[in-house]
Amino acid sequence: MSADRAFDPESLLETFQSLPIVTGYCVALSGGADSVALLVALVELRPRLAKSLRAIHVHHGLQQEADGWTTFCEQLCRDQDVPLEVRRIDVKQQRGESLEAAARRERYDALAASLHSDEVLLTAHHCDDQVETLLLHLLKGAGTDGLAAMPVKRPFYQGLLLRPLLQYRRSQLIAFLESRNLRWIDDPSNQDTSFDRNYLRHNIIPGLTSRWPGAVSCMFRSAELQSSQRQLSDDLASIDLASTADPLTGALASPKLLSLGDERRLNLLRFWLRHHQPSIRLSRKQLQTLDHQIRVSEGKGGFLFQVDGNNIRQFQGRLFKDRLGKSPELAVTIWRLDRPLVIEALNLWLEPSQLFRAIPRLKSTDMLKVRARQGGEMLEIPGRGHRSLKRLLQEWGVPEWKRSTLPLLWKDDRLICVPGYWVAATR
C-alpha cells in the first residue's frame, strides 16, 4: 500500500508496462473523485502509453442528478481531449437481488458490451474500497474467494479489467485533484448509511482506525494474502478444468467431475461457473446444493439449477451453463483468428489455438464467418457420405435448447466446423 507518499501518475507506469499486448485503454468514468483522478492520470501518461485512450459513462437513471453527471463527464472529456461513450441502462432487479447488486450487474454488462477486443477496462477502485469489500464479505461469512476482495487485474470478456489505484487511499486521490484545481461530483447516495457499504465507511471504519491507526493497512494486507491463496486455488482449478471440460463447448463432463475429492470438486465448480463470467456470485450453500444434485443424479440425470442469472443444466452426463431468459439470436459475426471469439450472451469463448489444433491448415490471418443454423446444412462424414446437420445434432446428443444458437464456422462459403462436435476433413 502506498499511503506514505502522494499519488503520482508515474507510479502507475510499472503496472501498465507489465500488461500483455493490448489495443487501448477505456476508463469507467462516473464523475466521482476516484474516476476523475484515474482519467486525468491516464491523460498525463498518454504519450508514454502509446495506446488509444477513451472513457465510458454508464447512466443508471436511478437519481435525479444523473443527467447532470452525464453532462459533467462530457465536459470533462472535452477538456481532456478524451472520446466518451455514454451508455444508458434500465436497472431491473432479479428475484432476491438488492438494487445495489442489480445496478452493479447491469453496469458491468454495459461495460462488457462496450469493450473492444484486447482492450483494458480501467476502474478507479482504491484501498478504502478494497477494505470495505473485505469487511462486507467477512460479515457474510465468505471464504478465501470473498476475503481476497477485488483483484488488481483479471480477464474481462474479450479484454482485461484493471484496477490500478488499489494501492492508494481516497484522500490521496482527492489531494491529487486539488493540486490540479479539478472538480468532481459528490454522489449524495454515498452519504446514505442505509446502504451497507456506506454504513461501514461512515460508522465502522472511522471507529476502527481511531482505536487502531494501522487498521486499514492491516486489512488491506490480509486481502492481499487471501488473494495469493485464491490464485493457488484457481491454478488447481485450471488444471482440473483442462481435463474435465470440453474446450470448445465449455461443458463439464460430470463423471470426471465426480471422480474428484469433495473440496477439489467444489473448487472446480466455483471456478467453472465464474470462468469468463466473473460477475456470477454464489454462496457456499448454493455451491453445495448444486454439487448435491450432481452426486444424487450420479452425473447422468437431467436437472435445472439457477444461479445469478444463469441456468445450470445436466444433460447426458454433461453440465451446461446458459443465460436465463429467451435464447438470444446469434448474429452473423466475422472471427479473425488472431484473437478469441467471445459471444457473451451465449457464454461462448473460443480460442484460436483450439481451432488450429483441429484444423492445422488455418492461420492467424484467416477470417471465418460465424452464424447459427439456417436449415438444410449438410456435413461430409468420413465413411458415411453427406448427412443432415439436423439429424447429426440429435445423434451427437446436443441439447435441444442449444441447437438454435450453436455457432457454425464457415470459411469461403464452406462449413468447416461445428465447435465441440465436428471438423471438416483436411483437404
GROMACS .gro file of C-alpha atoms in nm:
model
  427
    1MET     CA    1   0.000   0.000   0.000
    2SER     CA    2   0.128   0.346  -0.090
    3ALA     CA    3  -0.020   0.553   0.192
    4ASP     CA    4   0.312   0.713   0.282
    5ARG     CA    5   0.350   0.921  -0.034
    6ALA     CA    6   0.141   1.145  -0.260
    7PHE     CA    7  -0.034   0.991  -0.558
    8ASP     CA    8   0.177   1.034  -0.871
    9PRO     CA    9   0.060   0.910  -1.214
   10GLU     CA   10   0.420   0.800  -1.282
   11SER     CA   11   0.374   0.528  -1.019
   12LEU     CA   12   0.122   0.355  -1.244
   13LEU     CA   13   0.362   0.303  -1.534
   14GLU     CA   14   0.506  -0.023  -1.399
   15THR     CA   15   0.156  -0.171  -1.378
   16PHE     CA   16   0.077  -0.078  -1.738
   17GLN     CA   17   0.413  -0.198  -1.868
   18SER     CA   18   0.353  -0.542  -1.713
   19LEU     CA   19   0.034  -0.596  -1.918
   20PRO     CA   20   0.016  -0.822  -2.222
   21ILE     CA   21  -0.021  -0.663  -2.564
   22VAL     CA   22  -0.340  -0.454  -2.560
   23THR     CA   23  -0.520  -0.237  -2.815
   24GLY     CA   24  -0.615   0.052  -2.588
   25TYR     CA   25  -0.748   0.174  -2.253
   26CYS     CA   26  -1.106   0.253  -2.154
   27VAL     CA   27  -1.176   0.436  -1.825
   28ALA     CA   28  -1.507   0.366  -1.648
   29LEU     CA   29  -1.596   0.728  -1.564
   30SER     CA   30  -1.869   0.801  -1.309
   31GLY     CA   31  -1.766   1.163  -1.248
   32GLY     CA   32  -1.670   1.092  -0.886
   33ALA     CA   33  -1.331   1.192  -0.749
   34ASP     CA   34  -1.179   0.845  -0.793
   35SER     CA   35  -1.261   0.801  -1.161
   36VAL     CA   36  -1.178   1.164  -1.244
   37ALA     CA   37  -0.835   1.118  -1.083
   38LEU     CA   38  -0.782   0.799  -1.285
   39LEU     CA   39  -0.882   0.964  -1.614
   40VAL     CA   40  -0.659   1.268  -1.557
   41ALA     CA   41  -0.366   1.044  -1.455
   42LEU     CA   42  -0.406   0.846  -1.778
   43VAL     CA   43  -0.420   1.167  -1.983
   44GLU     CA   44  -0.088   1.273  -1.828
   45LEU     CA   45   0.061   0.932  -1.910
   46ARG     CA   46  -0.094   0.908  -2.258
   47PRO     CA   47   0.223   1.000  -2.455
   48ARG     CA   48   0.414   0.720  -2.281
   49LEU     CA   49   0.140   0.458  -2.301
   50ALA     CA   50   0.127   0.490  -2.680
   51LYS     CA   51  -0.223   0.338  -2.691
   52SER     CA   52  -0.566   0.480  -2.755
   53LEU     CA   53  -0.749   0.622  -2.452
   54ARG     CA   54  -1.124   0.664  -2.418
   55ALA     CA   55  -1.388   0.673  -2.145
   56ILE     CA   56  -1.733   0.528  -2.089
   57HIS     CA   57  -2.002   0.666  -1.861
   58VAL     CA   58  -2.296   0.445  -1.754
   59HIS     CA   59  -2.618   0.641  -1.695
   60HIS     CA   60  -2.822   0.434  -1.446
   61GLY     CA   61  -3.117   0.675  -1.429
   62LEU     CA   62  -3.158   0.596  -1.059
   63GLN     CA   63  -3.111   0.952  -0.933
   64GLN     CA   64  -3.248   1.291  -1.036
   65GLU     CA   65  -2.892   1.422  -1.076
   66ALA     CA   66  -2.798   1.152  -1.329
   67ASP     CA   67  -2.838   1.377  -1.634
   68GLY     CA   68  -2.615   1.638  -1.471
   69TRP     CA   69  -2.347   1.377  -1.406
   70THR     CA   70  -2.351   1.282  -1.773
   71THR     CA   71  -2.314   1.648  -1.871
   72PHE     CA   72  -2.020   1.685  -1.630
   73CYS     CA   73  -1.843   1.378  -1.777
   74GLU     CA   74  -1.898   1.504  -2.131
   75GLN     CA   75  -1.742   1.841  -2.047
   76LEU     CA   76  -1.452   1.682  -1.859
   77CYS     CA   77  -1.371   1.458  -2.154
   78ARG     CA   78  -1.386   1.751  -2.395
   79ASP     CA   79  -1.144   1.940  -2.172
   80GLN     CA   80  -0.909   1.640  -2.157
   81ASP     CA   81  -0.949   1.553  -2.527
   82VAL     CA   82  -1.074   1.202  -2.450
   83PRO     CA   83  -1.354   1.035  -2.653
   84LEU     CA   84  -1.653   0.949  -2.433
   85GLU     CA   85  -1.923   0.687  -2.482
   86VAL     CA   86  -2.243   0.719  -2.276
   87ARG     CA   87  -2.441   0.402  -2.209
   88ARG     CA   88  -2.793   0.432  -2.068
   89ILE     CA   89  -2.927   0.131  -1.881
   90ASP     CA   90  -3.258   0.033  -1.725
   91VAL     CA   91  -3.183  -0.134  -1.393
   92LYS     CA   92  -3.413  -0.431  -1.329
   93GLN     CA   93  -3.378  -0.632  -1.011
   94GLN     CA   94  -3.389  -1.010  -1.024
   95ARG     CA   95  -3.565  -1.207  -0.753
   96GLY     CA   96  -3.387  -1.163  -0.420
   97GLU     CA   97  -3.142  -0.911  -0.564
   98SER     CA   98  -3.074  -0.574  -0.398
   99LEU     CA   99  -3.086  -0.254  -0.600
  100GLU     CA  100  -2.711  -0.210  -0.542
  101ALA     CA  101  -2.637  -0.558  -0.679
  102ALA     CA  102  -2.870  -0.512  -0.977
  103ALA     CA  103  -2.709  -0.177  -1.066
  104ARG     CA  104  -2.361  -0.332  -1.041
  105ARG     CA  105  -2.460  -0.626  -1.261
  106GLU     CA  106  -2.622  -0.405  -1.524
  107ARG     CA  107  -2.326  -0.164  -1.515
  108TYR     CA  108  -2.071  -0.439  -1.578
  109ASP     CA  109  -2.286  -0.586  -1.856
  110ALA     CA  110  -2.291  -0.243  -2.022
  111LEU     CA  111  -1.916  -0.206  -1.982
  112ALA     CA  112  -1.859  -0.554  -2.125
  113ALA     CA  113  -2.076  -0.476  -2.428
  114SER     CA  114  -1.872  -0.162  -2.493
  115LEU     CA  115  -1.525  -0.314  -2.454
  116HIS     CA  116  -1.322  -0.371  -2.770
  117SER     CA  117  -1.117  -0.683  -2.833
  118ASP     CA  118  -0.795  -0.686  -2.624
  119GLU     CA  119  -0.886  -0.352  -2.468
  120VAL     CA  120  -0.824  -0.278  -2.098
  121LEU     CA  121  -1.117  -0.157  -1.888
  122LEU     CA  122  -0.989   0.063  -1.605
  123THR     CA  123  -1.191   0.113  -1.288
  124ALA     CA  124  -1.097   0.353  -1.007
  125HIS     CA  125  -1.140   0.125  -0.704
  126HIS     CA  126  -0.894   0.227  -0.433
  127CYS     CA  127  -0.764   0.099  -0.098
  128ASP     CA  128  -1.067   0.219   0.101
  129ASP     CA  129  -1.299   0.037  -0.142
  130GLN     CA  130  -1.092  -0.277  -0.101
  131VAL     CA  131  -1.116  -0.269   0.279
  132GLU     CA  132  -1.493  -0.208   0.266
  133THR     CA  133  -1.530  -0.504   0.030
  134LEU     CA  134  -1.324  -0.723   0.263
  135LEU     CA  135  -1.540  -0.631   0.564
  136LEU     CA  136  -1.866  -0.683   0.372
  137HIS     CA  137  -1.754  -1.030   0.268
  138LEU     CA  138  -1.627  -1.112   0.616
  139LEU     CA  139  -1.966  -1.020   0.766
  140LYS     CA  140  -2.131  -1.260   0.520
  141GLY     CA  141  -1.906  -1.546   0.625
  142ALA     CA  142  -1.710  -1.551   0.299
  143GLY     CA  143  -1.418  -1.783   0.237
  144THR     CA  144  -1.090  -1.721   0.057
  145ASP     CA  145  -1.255  -1.607  -0.265
  146GLY     CA  146  -1.455  -1.334  -0.090
  147LEU     CA  147  -1.185  -1.229   0.156
  148ALA     CA  148  -0.940  -1.177  -0.131
  149ALA     CA  149  -1.177  -0.892  -0.225
  150MET     CA  150  -1.102  -0.731  -0.563
  151PRO     CA  151  -0.809  -0.849  -0.779
  152VAL     CA  152  -0.584  -0.588  -0.939
  153LYS     CA  153  -0.649  -0.742  -1.280
  154ARG     CA  154  -0.848  -1.023  -1.431
  155PRO     CA  155  -0.980  -1.131  -1.772
  156PHE     CA  156  -1.297  -0.944  -1.861
  157TYR     CA  157  -1.492  -1.081  -2.157
  158GLN     CA  158  -1.285  -1.001  -2.467
  159GLY     CA  159  -1.041  -0.778  -2.282
  160LEU     CA  160  -0.893  -0.717  -1.938
  161LEU     CA  161  -1.018  -0.544  -1.622
  162LEU     CA  162  -0.754  -0.344  -1.436
  163ARG     CA  163  -0.779  -0.162  -1.100
  164PRO     CA  164  -0.453   0.039  -1.091
  165LEU     CA  165  -0.545   0.253  -0.787
  166LEU     CA  166  -0.591  -0.021  -0.526
  167GLN     CA  167  -0.268   0.078  -0.353
  168TYR     CA  168  -0.392   0.432  -0.282
  169ARG     CA  169  -0.627   0.587  -0.026
  170ARG     CA  170  -0.916   0.806  -0.140
  171SER     CA  171  -0.762   1.101   0.047
  172GLN     CA  172  -0.453   1.075  -0.175
  173LEU     CA  173  -0.666   1.091  -0.491
  174ILE     CA  174  -0.854   1.394  -0.357
  175ALA     CA  175  -0.523   1.568  -0.284
  176PHE     CA  176  -0.409   1.491  -0.641
  177LEU     CA  177  -0.721   1.655  -0.788
  178GLU     CA  178  -0.693   1.957  -0.560
  179SER     CA  179  -0.331   2.006  -0.666
  180ARG     CA  180  -0.457   2.044  -1.024
  181ASN     CA  181  -0.765   2.256  -0.936
  182LEU     CA  182  -1.001   1.993  -1.077
  183ARG     CA  183  -1.365   1.939  -0.982
  184TRP     CA  184  -1.560   1.618  -0.936
  185ILE     CA  185  -1.911   1.500  -0.849
  186ASP     CA  186  -2.020   1.401  -0.499
  187ASP     CA  187  -2.296   1.140  -0.523
  188PRO     CA  188  -2.541   1.218  -0.239
  189SER     CA  189  -2.630   0.849  -0.210
  190ASN     CA  190  -2.280   0.789  -0.073
  191GLN     CA  191  -2.398   0.955   0.250
  192ASP     CA  192  -2.696   0.722   0.290
  193THR     CA  193  -2.598   0.483   0.570
  194SER     CA  194  -2.893   0.256   0.499
  195PHE     CA  195  -2.657   0.104   0.240
  196ASP     CA  196  -2.417  -0.144   0.400
  197ARG     CA  197  -2.105  -0.010   0.233
  198ASN     CA  198  -2.183   0.347   0.340
  199TYR     CA  199  -2.255   0.231   0.696
  200LEU     CA  200  -1.910   0.073   0.715
  201ARG     CA  201  -1.749   0.378   0.558
  202HIS     CA  202  -1.905   0.636   0.789
  203ASN     CA  203  -1.976   0.447   1.114
  204ILE     CA  204  -1.747   0.146   1.150
  205ILE     CA  205  -1.411   0.210   0.981
  206PRO     CA  206  -1.355   0.551   1.148
  207GLY     CA  207  -1.401   0.385   1.488
  208LEU     CA  208  -1.155   0.108   1.398
  209THR     CA  209  -0.889   0.349   1.278
  210SER     CA  210  -0.940   0.570   1.585
  211ARG     CA  211  -0.856   0.273   1.811
  212TRP     CA  212  -0.607   0.105   1.574
  213PRO     CA  213  -0.449   0.366   1.337
  214GLY     CA  214  -0.299   0.096   1.117
  215ALA     CA  215  -0.628  -0.094   1.074
  216VAL     CA  216  -0.682  -0.006   0.707
  217SER     CA  217  -0.326  -0.105   0.610
  218CYS     CA  218  -0.352  -0.432   0.802
  219MET     CA  219  -0.688  -0.526   0.648
  220PHE     CA  220  -0.556  -0.440   0.303
  221ARG     CA  221  -0.259  -0.670   0.364
  222SER     CA  222  -0.493  -0.951   0.472
  223ALA     CA  223  -0.682  -0.918   0.145
  224GLU     CA  224  -0.352  -0.944  -0.045
  225LEU     CA  225  -0.262  -1.264   0.143
  226GLN     CA  226  -0.603  -1.415   0.073
  227SER     CA  227  -0.559  -1.318  -0.294
  228SER     CA  228  -0.243  -1.531  -0.306
  229GLN     CA  229  -0.439  -1.827  -0.169
  230ARG     CA  230  -0.715  -1.768  -0.422
  231GLN     CA  231  -0.460  -1.774  -0.702
  232LEU     CA  232  -0.338  -2.116  -0.585
  233SER     CA  233  -0.698  -2.244  -0.583
  234ASP     CA  234  -0.756  -2.103  -0.931
  235ASP     CA  235  -0.435  -2.260  -1.061
  236LEU     CA  236  -0.552  -2.602  -0.936
  237ALA     CA  237  -0.899  -2.547  -1.082
  238SER     CA  238  -0.745  -2.455  -1.421
  239ILE     CA  239  -0.566  -2.790  -1.426
  240ASP     CA  240  -0.888  -2.974  -1.341
  241LEU     CA  241  -1.088  -2.772  -1.593
  242ALA     CA  242  -0.850  -2.868  -1.874
  243SER     CA  243  -0.910  -3.237  -1.807
  244THR     CA  244  -1.284  -3.212  -1.731
  245ALA     CA  245  -1.436  -2.954  -1.966
  246ASP     CA  246  -1.487  -2.969  -2.341
  247PRO     CA  247  -1.251  -2.696  -2.470
  248LEU     CA  248  -1.498  -2.579  -2.734
  249THR     CA  249  -1.841  -2.608  -2.572
  250GLY     CA  250  -1.725  -2.544  -2.216
  251ALA     CA  251  -1.949  -2.826  -2.087
  252LEU     CA  252  -1.818  -3.020  -1.785
  253ALA     CA  253  -1.804  -3.399  -1.801
  254SER     CA  254  -1.999  -3.499  -1.491
  255PRO     CA  255  -1.831  -3.841  -1.439
  256LYS     CA  256  -1.485  -3.678  -1.440
  257LEU     CA  257  -1.611  -3.411  -1.203
  258LEU     CA  258  -1.742  -3.675  -0.964
  259SER     CA  259  -1.404  -3.851  -0.961
  260LEU     CA  260  -1.252  -3.554  -0.773
  261GLY     CA  261  -1.248  -3.522  -0.395
  262ASP     CA  262  -1.517  -3.311  -0.228
  263GLU     CA  263  -1.326  -2.984  -0.181
  264ARG     CA  264  -1.148  -3.011  -0.513
  265ARG     CA  265  -1.482  -3.072  -0.688
  266LEU     CA  266  -1.639  -2.766  -0.523
  267ASN     CA  267  -1.334  -2.561  -0.616
  268LEU     CA  268  -1.368  -2.664  -0.981
  269LEU     CA  269  -1.742  -2.591  -0.985
  270ARG     CA  270  -1.683  -2.242  -0.844
  271PHE     CA  271  -1.410  -2.173  -1.100
  272TRP     CA  272  -1.613  -2.310  -1.392
  273LEU     CA  273  -1.921  -2.107  -1.303
  274ARG     CA  274  -1.720  -1.783  -1.295
  275HIS     CA  275  -1.492  -1.870  -1.588
  276HIS     CA  276  -1.523  -1.581  -1.837
  277GLN     CA  277  -1.823  -1.458  -1.635
  278PRO     CA  278  -1.673  -1.332  -1.309
  279SER     CA  279  -1.983  -1.133  -1.214
  280ILE     CA  280  -2.151  -1.457  -1.101
  281ARG     CA  281  -2.195  -1.459  -0.722
  282LEU     CA  282  -2.286  -1.777  -0.539
  283SER     CA  283  -2.271  -1.877  -0.176
  284ARG     CA  284  -2.111  -2.187  -0.030
  285LYS     CA  285  -2.463  -2.321   0.032
  286GLN     CA  286  -2.562  -2.273  -0.334
  287LEU     CA  287  -2.243  -2.445  -0.446
  288GLN     CA  288  -2.309  -2.739  -0.214
  289THR     CA  289  -2.671  -2.764  -0.336
  290LEU     CA  290  -2.555  -2.784  -0.698
  291ASP     CA  291  -2.291  -3.040  -0.605
  292HIS     CA  292  -2.555  -3.246  -0.420
  293GLN     CA  293  -2.779  -3.257  -0.729
  294ILE     CA  294  -2.487  -3.377  -0.942
  295ARG     CA  295  -2.398  -3.650  -0.692
  296VAL     CA  296  -2.759  -3.766  -0.637
  297SER     CA  297  -2.809  -3.798  -1.013
  298GLU     CA  298  -2.472  -3.978  -1.036
  299GLY     CA  299  -2.380  -3.736  -1.312
  300LYS     CA  300  -2.642  -3.876  -1.551
  301GLY     CA  301  -2.991  -3.748  -1.477
  302GLY     CA  302  -3.118  -3.415  -1.603
  303PHE     CA  303  -3.187  -3.124  -1.370
  304LEU     CA  304  -3.211  -2.747  -1.378
  305PHE     CA  305  -3.032  -2.522  -1.127
  306GLN     CA  306  -3.047  -2.142  -1.140
  307VAL     CA  307  -2.783  -1.906  -1.003
  308ASP     CA  308  -2.726  -1.534  -1.060
  309GLY     CA  309  -2.896  -1.507  -1.397
  310ASN     CA  310  -2.779  -1.844  -1.531
  311ASN     CA  311  -2.930  -2.187  -1.590
  312ILE     CA  312  -2.706  -2.480  -1.496
  313ARG     CA  313  -2.837  -2.794  -1.667
  314GLN     CA  314  -2.716  -3.151  -1.674
  315PHE     CA  315  -2.778  -3.345  -1.993
  316GLN     CA  316  -2.637  -3.686  -2.089
  317GLY     CA  317  -2.354  -3.668  -1.839
  318ARG     CA  318  -2.252  -3.307  -1.913
  319LEU     CA  319  -2.307  -2.980  -1.729
  320PHE     CA  320  -2.401  -2.675  -1.936
  321LYS     CA  321  -2.422  -2.309  -1.834
  322ASP     CA  322  -2.661  -2.074  -2.016
  323ARG     CA  323  -2.803  -1.729  -1.954
  324LEU     CA  324  -3.160  -1.709  -1.819
  325GLY     CA  325  -3.439  -1.590  -2.043
  326LYS     CA  326  -3.518  -1.636  -2.410
  327SER     CA  327  -3.233  -1.780  -2.613
  328PRO     CA  328  -3.053  -1.491  -2.783
  329GLU     CA  329  -3.023  -1.480  -3.159
  330LEU     CA  330  -2.676  -1.548  -3.293
  331ALA     CA  331  -2.593  -1.266  -3.531
  332VAL     CA  332  -2.356  -1.329  -3.821
  333THR     CA  333  -2.006  -1.250  -3.695
  334ILE     CA  334  -1.665  -1.233  -3.860
  335TRP     CA  335  -1.396  -1.401  -3.649
  336ARG     CA  336  -1.037  -1.301  -3.713
  337LEU     CA  337  -0.819  -1.583  -3.586
  338ASP     CA  338  -0.560  -1.365  -3.414
  339ARG     CA  339  -0.795  -1.317  -3.115
  340PRO     CA  340  -1.057  -1.515  -2.918
  341LEU     CA  341  -1.418  -1.531  -3.030
  342VAL     CA  342  -1.637  -1.400  -2.747
  343ILE     CA  343  -2.017  -1.412  -2.761
  344GLU     CA  344  -2.105  -1.303  -2.409
  345ALA     CA  345  -2.481  -1.364  -2.439
  346LEU     CA  346  -2.411  -1.734  -2.511
  347ASN     CA  347  -2.132  -1.773  -2.250
  348LEU     CA  348  -1.917  -1.862  -2.552
  349TRP     CA  349  -1.540  -1.817  -2.558
  350LEU     CA  350  -1.337  -1.986  -2.831
  351GLU     CA  351  -0.958  -1.961  -2.850
  352PRO     CA  352  -0.793  -1.977  -3.196
  353SER     CA  353  -0.543  -2.231  -3.061
  354GLN     CA  354  -0.829  -2.478  -3.010
  355LEU     CA  355  -0.922  -2.447  -3.377
  356PHE     CA  356  -0.561  -2.461  -3.501
  357ARG     CA  357  -0.513  -2.798  -3.331
  358ALA     CA  358  -0.825  -2.934  -3.502
  359ILE     CA  359  -0.759  -2.775  -3.844
  360PRO     CA  360  -0.380  -2.726  -3.886
  361ARG     CA  361  -0.416  -2.552  -4.224
  362LEU     CA  362  -0.579  -2.248  -4.065
  363LYS     CA  363  -0.363  -1.941  -3.998
  364SER     CA  364  -0.393  -1.648  -3.758
  365THR     CA  365  -0.456  -1.417  -4.054
  366ASP     CA  366  -0.765  -1.614  -4.163
  367MET     CA  367  -1.116  -1.480  -4.111
  368LEU     CA  368  -1.414  -1.707  -4.051
  369LYS     CA  369  -1.785  -1.637  -4.072
  370VAL     CA  370  -1.979  -1.742  -3.761
  371ARG     CA  371  -2.355  -1.789  -3.779
  372ALA     CA  372  -2.637  -2.004  -3.644
  373ARG     CA  373  -2.818  -2.282  -3.828
  374GLN     CA  374  -3.044  -2.171  -4.108
  375GLY     CA  375  -3.169  -2.517  -4.202
  376GLY     CA  376  -3.065  -2.757  -4.474
  377GLU     CA  377  -2.694  -2.774  -4.380
  378MET     CA  378  -2.520  -3.095  -4.487
  379LEU     CA  379  -2.194  -3.230  -4.345
  380GLU     CA  380  -1.948  -3.472  -4.500
  381ILE     CA  381  -1.880  -3.756  -4.254
  382PRO     CA  382  -1.588  -3.991  -4.337
  383GLY     CA  383  -1.722  -4.330  -4.438
  384ARG     CA  384  -2.086  -4.210  -4.425
  385GLY     CA  385  -2.104  -3.952  -4.701
  386HIS     CA  386  -2.314  -3.638  -4.656
  387ARG     CA  387  -2.554  -3.623  -4.363
  388SER     CA  388  -2.811  -3.370  -4.246
  389LEU     CA  389  -2.682  -3.146  -3.966
  390LYS     CA  390  -3.025  -3.164  -3.801
  391ARG     CA  391  -3.003  -3.544  -3.766
  392LEU     CA  392  -2.639  -3.533  -3.664
  393LEU     CA  393  -2.716  -3.292  -3.378
  394GLN     CA  394  -2.963  -3.548  -3.246
  395GLU     CA  395  -2.705  -3.828  -3.282
  396TRP     CA  396  -2.439  -3.622  -3.106
  397GLY     CA  397  -2.667  -3.557  -2.811
  398VAL     CA  398  -2.666  -3.178  -2.849
  399PRO     CA  399  -2.927  -3.045  -2.603
  400GLU     CA  400  -3.237  -2.922  -2.783
  401TRP     CA  401  -3.217  -2.578  -2.619
  402LYS     CA  402  -2.865  -2.528  -2.763
  403ARG     CA  403  -2.930  -2.626  -3.123
  404SER     CA  404  -3.071  -2.292  -3.239
  405THR     CA  405  -2.772  -2.097  -3.107
  406LEU     CA  406  -2.496  -2.346  -3.187
  407PRO     CA  407  -2.230  -2.148  -3.379
  408LEU     CA  408  -2.127  -2.280  -3.721
  409LEU     CA  409  -1.788  -2.179  -3.859
  410TRP     CA  410  -1.757  -2.112  -4.232
  411LYS     CA  411  -1.455  -2.039  -4.450
  412ASP     CA  412  -1.501  -1.926  -4.809
  413ASP     CA  413  -1.867  -2.040  -4.807
  414ARG     CA  414  -1.770  -2.387  -4.683
  415LEU     CA  415  -1.882  -2.516  -4.345
  416ILE     CA  416  -1.563  -2.627  -4.169
  417CYS     CA  417  -1.654  -2.671  -3.805
  418VAL     CA  418  -1.934  -2.723  -3.556
  419PRO     CA  419  -1.737  -2.639  -3.238
  420GLY     CA  420  -1.717  -2.931  -3.000
  421TYR     CA  421  -1.877  -3.180  -3.239
  422TRP     CA  422  -1.739  -3.190  -3.593
  423VAL     CA  423  -1.447  -3.067  -3.803
  424ALA     CA  424  -1.425  -3.089  -4.181
  425ALA     CA  425  -1.176  -3.336  -4.323
  426THR     CA  426  -0.845  -3.177  -4.429
  427ARG     CA  427  -0.819  -3.107  -4.799
   0.00000   0.00000   0.00000
